[in-house]
């Protein structure tokens, strides 16, 4: 299944009793797809997978996979590769080995050894992993059989030409998604697209269609919104906004995260309201 457009890396909503609000998760997944998202990511960083038990991780994937099958959209799953080996899951999201900084040759060898029955989307985020990759190394990774894409969150925009057919480059640094799309990215994996989903989808469509004027009109306000949603550790502000909108039962996160401050949530809600009013959207 081809990867393109905007993927929403789903938050994990919690109920008042602290358990996962699976019904809210399913509703949220359907809402973002209704609003133009092309696919879903379960148990990415935004989903707080490190604070979930194995049983909770499996429950999250079950809900996301049900929605993906129902809507016929791709689903990428992080946390554990075994969770991707089930019906309804398109690929596993696999992080470039963090902390050890194995070098580019080590990263390539790691993913050559990791590929198997489950297609892989590599998550390249050097400000978290400590491992930089050159364009040459990325092209080597893209050529590995079974590697179908990369979430590219480097904090920079580089033109990556000559990538093989069937390999999707997905921008993963939310405020930079417009220039990434302009540079040829196939789409993005964006926590910010939990809100103003339609506008992020329209942005991807505008760059794909060559409508530069429309893309520029959308890109600036969405970058401002993304910065507001990342004013505190992800996904705390996103959860605060979703709760304020009545879309999830609580804004709760699990340690080591703490809930976002009211000031950050209020600022993000204000920007969202202004953007939706300007664009004539309802959510």
XYZ file of C-alpha atoms in Angstrom:
283
model
C 0.000 0.000 0.000
C 1.457 3.339 -1.071
C 2.297 5.848 1.647
C 1.394 9.450 0.862
C -0.434 12.376 2.384
C -0.869 13.163 6.060
C -0.561 10.427 8.681
C -1.777 11.169 12.203
C 0.308 9.548 14.968
C -2.512 8.886 17.387
C -2.375 9.973 21.000
C -3.444 7.391 23.585
C -6.449 8.867 25.423
C -6.969 7.994 29.073
C -10.219 7.911 31.012
C -10.967 9.323 34.444
C -9.899 6.014 36.002
C -6.528 6.100 34.249
C -7.224 3.262 31.829
C -7.073 3.679 28.068
C -10.255 5.179 26.634
C -10.470 2.800 23.683
C -13.826 4.137 22.466
C -12.362 7.657 22.352
C -9.341 6.327 20.470
C -11.559 4.765 17.824
C -13.632 7.940 17.461
C -10.513 10.071 17.158
C -9.054 7.794 14.472
C -12.266 8.000 12.446
C -12.499 11.775 12.891
C -9.056 12.490 11.489
C -9.700 10.181 8.539
C -13.047 11.875 7.910
C -11.171 15.197 7.890
C -8.703 14.133 5.218
C -5.876 12.164 6.836
C -4.474 9.486 4.532
C -3.365 7.061 7.238
C -2.702 6.409 10.901
C 0.256 5.684 13.148
C -0.283 3.775 16.391
C 2.224 3.703 19.248
C 4.525 6.322 17.848
C 6.126 8.710 20.331
C 2.871 10.695 20.436
C 1.065 7.594 21.729
C 3.265 7.333 24.882
C 4.107 3.678 24.185
C 6.813 3.516 26.850
C 4.238 4.116 29.575
C 1.823 1.438 28.326
C 1.792 -2.199 29.340
C 2.138 -4.881 26.686
C -1.596 -5.592 26.966
C -2.413 -1.898 26.561
C -0.180 -1.655 23.487
C -1.978 -4.604 21.937
C -5.374 -3.046 22.671
C -4.346 0.218 21.005
C -3.164 -1.594 17.881
C -6.348 -3.671 17.763
C -8.504 -0.523 17.721
C -6.321 1.265 15.161
C -6.163 -1.798 12.912
C -9.940 -2.168 13.022
C -10.363 1.424 11.849
C -7.666 1.037 9.172
C -9.326 -2.090 7.783
C -12.731 -0.412 7.899
C -11.498 2.636 5.961
C -8.962 0.909 3.735
C -6.071 3.148 4.823
C -2.461 2.388 5.794
C -1.565 1.846 9.438
C 2.007 2.112 10.701
C 2.771 0.691 14.147
C 5.639 1.571 16.468
C 6.798 0.263 19.879
C 7.213 -3.457 19.053
C 7.791 -5.001 15.624
C 5.652 -8.028 16.518
C 2.613 -5.766 16.827
C 2.890 -4.951 13.129
C 2.525 -8.590 12.101
C -1.265 -8.625 12.192
C -4.135 -7.950 9.761
C -4.746 -4.300 9.043
C -1.161 -3.175 9.707
C 0.900 -1.917 6.768
C 4.340 -1.447 8.287
C 6.383 -1.210 11.468
C 7.883 2.128 12.494
C 11.478 1.472 13.513
C 13.756 4.059 15.099
C 17.348 4.574 13.981
C 19.274 2.979 16.906
C 19.426 5.658 19.609
C 22.171 6.694 21.999
C 24.887 4.314 20.794
C 25.547 6.307 17.580
C 26.666 3.268 15.552
C 27.665 5.299 12.477
C 26.052 5.226 9.069
C 27.394 1.809 8.120
C 26.078 0.392 11.391
C 22.634 1.901 10.812
C 22.458 0.397 7.327
C 23.583 -3.022 8.603
C 21.016 -2.805 11.423
C 18.120 -2.310 9.039
C 19.416 -4.917 6.585
C 19.307 -7.412 9.465
C 15.926 -6.178 10.720
C 13.959 -6.542 7.506
C 11.761 -9.592 7.222
C 8.072 -10.318 6.721
C 6.925 -6.909 7.983
C 7.661 -3.819 5.845
C 9.565 -1.085 7.665
C 9.264 2.678 7.884
C 12.486 4.054 9.369
C 12.172 6.872 11.902
C 15.099 9.263 11.503
C 15.132 11.866 14.270
C 18.765 12.740 15.038
C 18.052 15.290 17.767
C 16.620 12.377 19.784
C 18.872 9.512 18.657
C 22.198 11.349 18.353
C 22.820 9.709 14.969
C 23.064 11.870 11.844
C 22.630 10.371 8.377
C 23.892 11.751 5.092
C 21.793 11.776 1.955
C 23.994 8.957 0.653
C 23.183 6.828 3.719
C 19.474 7.551 3.386
C 19.554 6.425 -0.224
C 21.287 3.207 0.868
C 18.549 2.637 3.445
C 15.851 3.359 0.872
C 17.297 0.665 -1.385
C 16.978 -2.098 1.246
C 14.217 -4.558 0.271
C 11.350 -4.267 2.724
C 12.067 -0.648 3.685
C 9.112 1.274 2.261
C 9.575 4.706 3.772
C 11.133 7.067 6.266
C 9.746 9.495 8.802
C 12.268 12.284 8.343
C 12.429 14.594 11.366
C 15.807 16.270 11.191
C 14.942 19.892 11.864
C 16.235 20.738 8.393
C 14.889 20.611 4.865
C 16.957 18.820 2.251
C 16.020 17.818 -1.267
C 16.227 14.047 -1.493
C 16.214 13.097 -5.143
C 16.773 9.751 -6.810
C 14.901 7.738 -4.199
C 13.668 4.355 -5.414
C 10.090 3.787 -6.505
C 7.943 2.507 -3.659
C 9.879 4.423 -0.997
C 7.995 7.264 0.710
C 9.661 10.183 2.438
C 7.328 11.512 5.157
C 8.168 14.761 6.924
C 8.162 14.418 10.697
C 9.083 17.904 11.941
C 5.650 19.559 12.125
C 6.566 23.258 11.722
C 8.665 22.391 8.652
C 6.115 20.271 6.833
C 5.308 22.877 4.189
C 8.898 23.305 2.962
C 9.383 19.531 3.189
C 6.394 18.992 0.906
C 7.685 21.728 -1.388
C 11.022 19.877 -1.558
C 9.291 16.693 -2.684
C 8.249 14.785 0.455
C 5.387 12.366 -0.149
C 3.536 13.484 2.973
C 4.009 13.814 6.705
C 3.541 12.127 10.071
C 2.219 15.018 12.119
C 0.947 15.089 15.701
C -0.332 18.599 14.961
C -2.777 17.094 12.460
C -4.965 15.842 15.310
C -6.415 19.349 14.990
C -7.023 21.307 11.775
C -6.644 17.959 10.019
C -8.379 19.216 6.898
C -5.949 22.118 6.543
C -2.894 19.855 6.812
C -4.417 17.517 4.208
C -5.191 20.507 1.968
C -1.582 21.681 2.360
C -0.275 18.321 1.142
C -2.726 18.370 -1.760
C -1.757 21.917 -2.722
C 1.956 21.133 -2.948
C 1.229 17.892 -4.824
C -0.964 19.795 -7.318
C 1.559 22.598 -7.751
C -0.774 25.218 -6.267
C 2.035 27.220 -4.682
C -0.095 30.245 -3.748
C -2.599 28.110 -1.855
C 0.153 26.102 -0.176
C 1.890 29.257 1.040
C -1.354 30.651 2.442
C -1.820 27.475 4.472
C 1.799 26.807 5.408
C 2.530 29.850 7.585
C -0.499 29.588 9.916
C -0.064 25.819 10.239
C 3.601 26.259 11.190
C 2.543 28.715 13.913
C -0.061 26.244 15.131
C 2.476 23.418 15.197
C 4.895 25.482 17.263
C 2.112 26.197 19.761
C 1.203 22.506 19.974
C 4.857 21.658 20.685
C 5.390 24.435 23.218
C 5.655 21.699 25.876
C 6.650 18.026 25.558
C 4.585 16.165 22.981
C 1.736 15.126 23.266
C 0.802 17.184 26.330
C -0.501 20.284 24.550
C -2.230 18.209 21.852
C -4.030 16.261 24.565
C -4.970 19.463 26.371
C -6.506 20.842 23.177
C -8.364 17.634 22.336
C -9.809 17.577 25.839
C -10.821 21.239 25.567
C -12.598 20.368 22.326
C -14.469 17.537 24.066
C -12.888 14.882 21.867
C -11.150 12.871 24.624
C -12.267 12.319 28.239
C -9.199 13.810 29.946
C -5.940 15.536 29.081
C -4.048 13.050 31.269
C -0.585 11.802 30.371
C 1.591 9.297 32.190
C 4.935 9.883 33.838
C 7.545 10.961 33.020
C 5.300 13.453 31.220
C 3.273 16.059 33.082
C 0.119 17.738 31.760
C 0.600 20.904 29.741
C 0.058 24.233 31.454
C -3.242 25.969 30.908
C -1.433 28.877 29.263
C -0.016 26.653 26.513
C -3.342 24.943 25.914
C -5.185 28.268 25.801
C -2.723 29.697 23.282
C -3.053 26.650 21.018
C -6.861 26.700 21.266
C -6.836 30.395 20.344
C -4.709 29.780 17.256
C -6.850 26.831 16.201
C -10.032 28.858 16.582
C -8.613 31.722 14.547
C -7.385 29.388 11.814
C -10.670 27.485 11.565
C -12.618 30.725 11.456
C -10.402 32.081 8.685
C -10.700 28.868 6.686
C -14.415 28.337 7.325
C -13.926 24.960 9.001
C -15.762 23.568 11.994
C -12.930 21.688 13.757
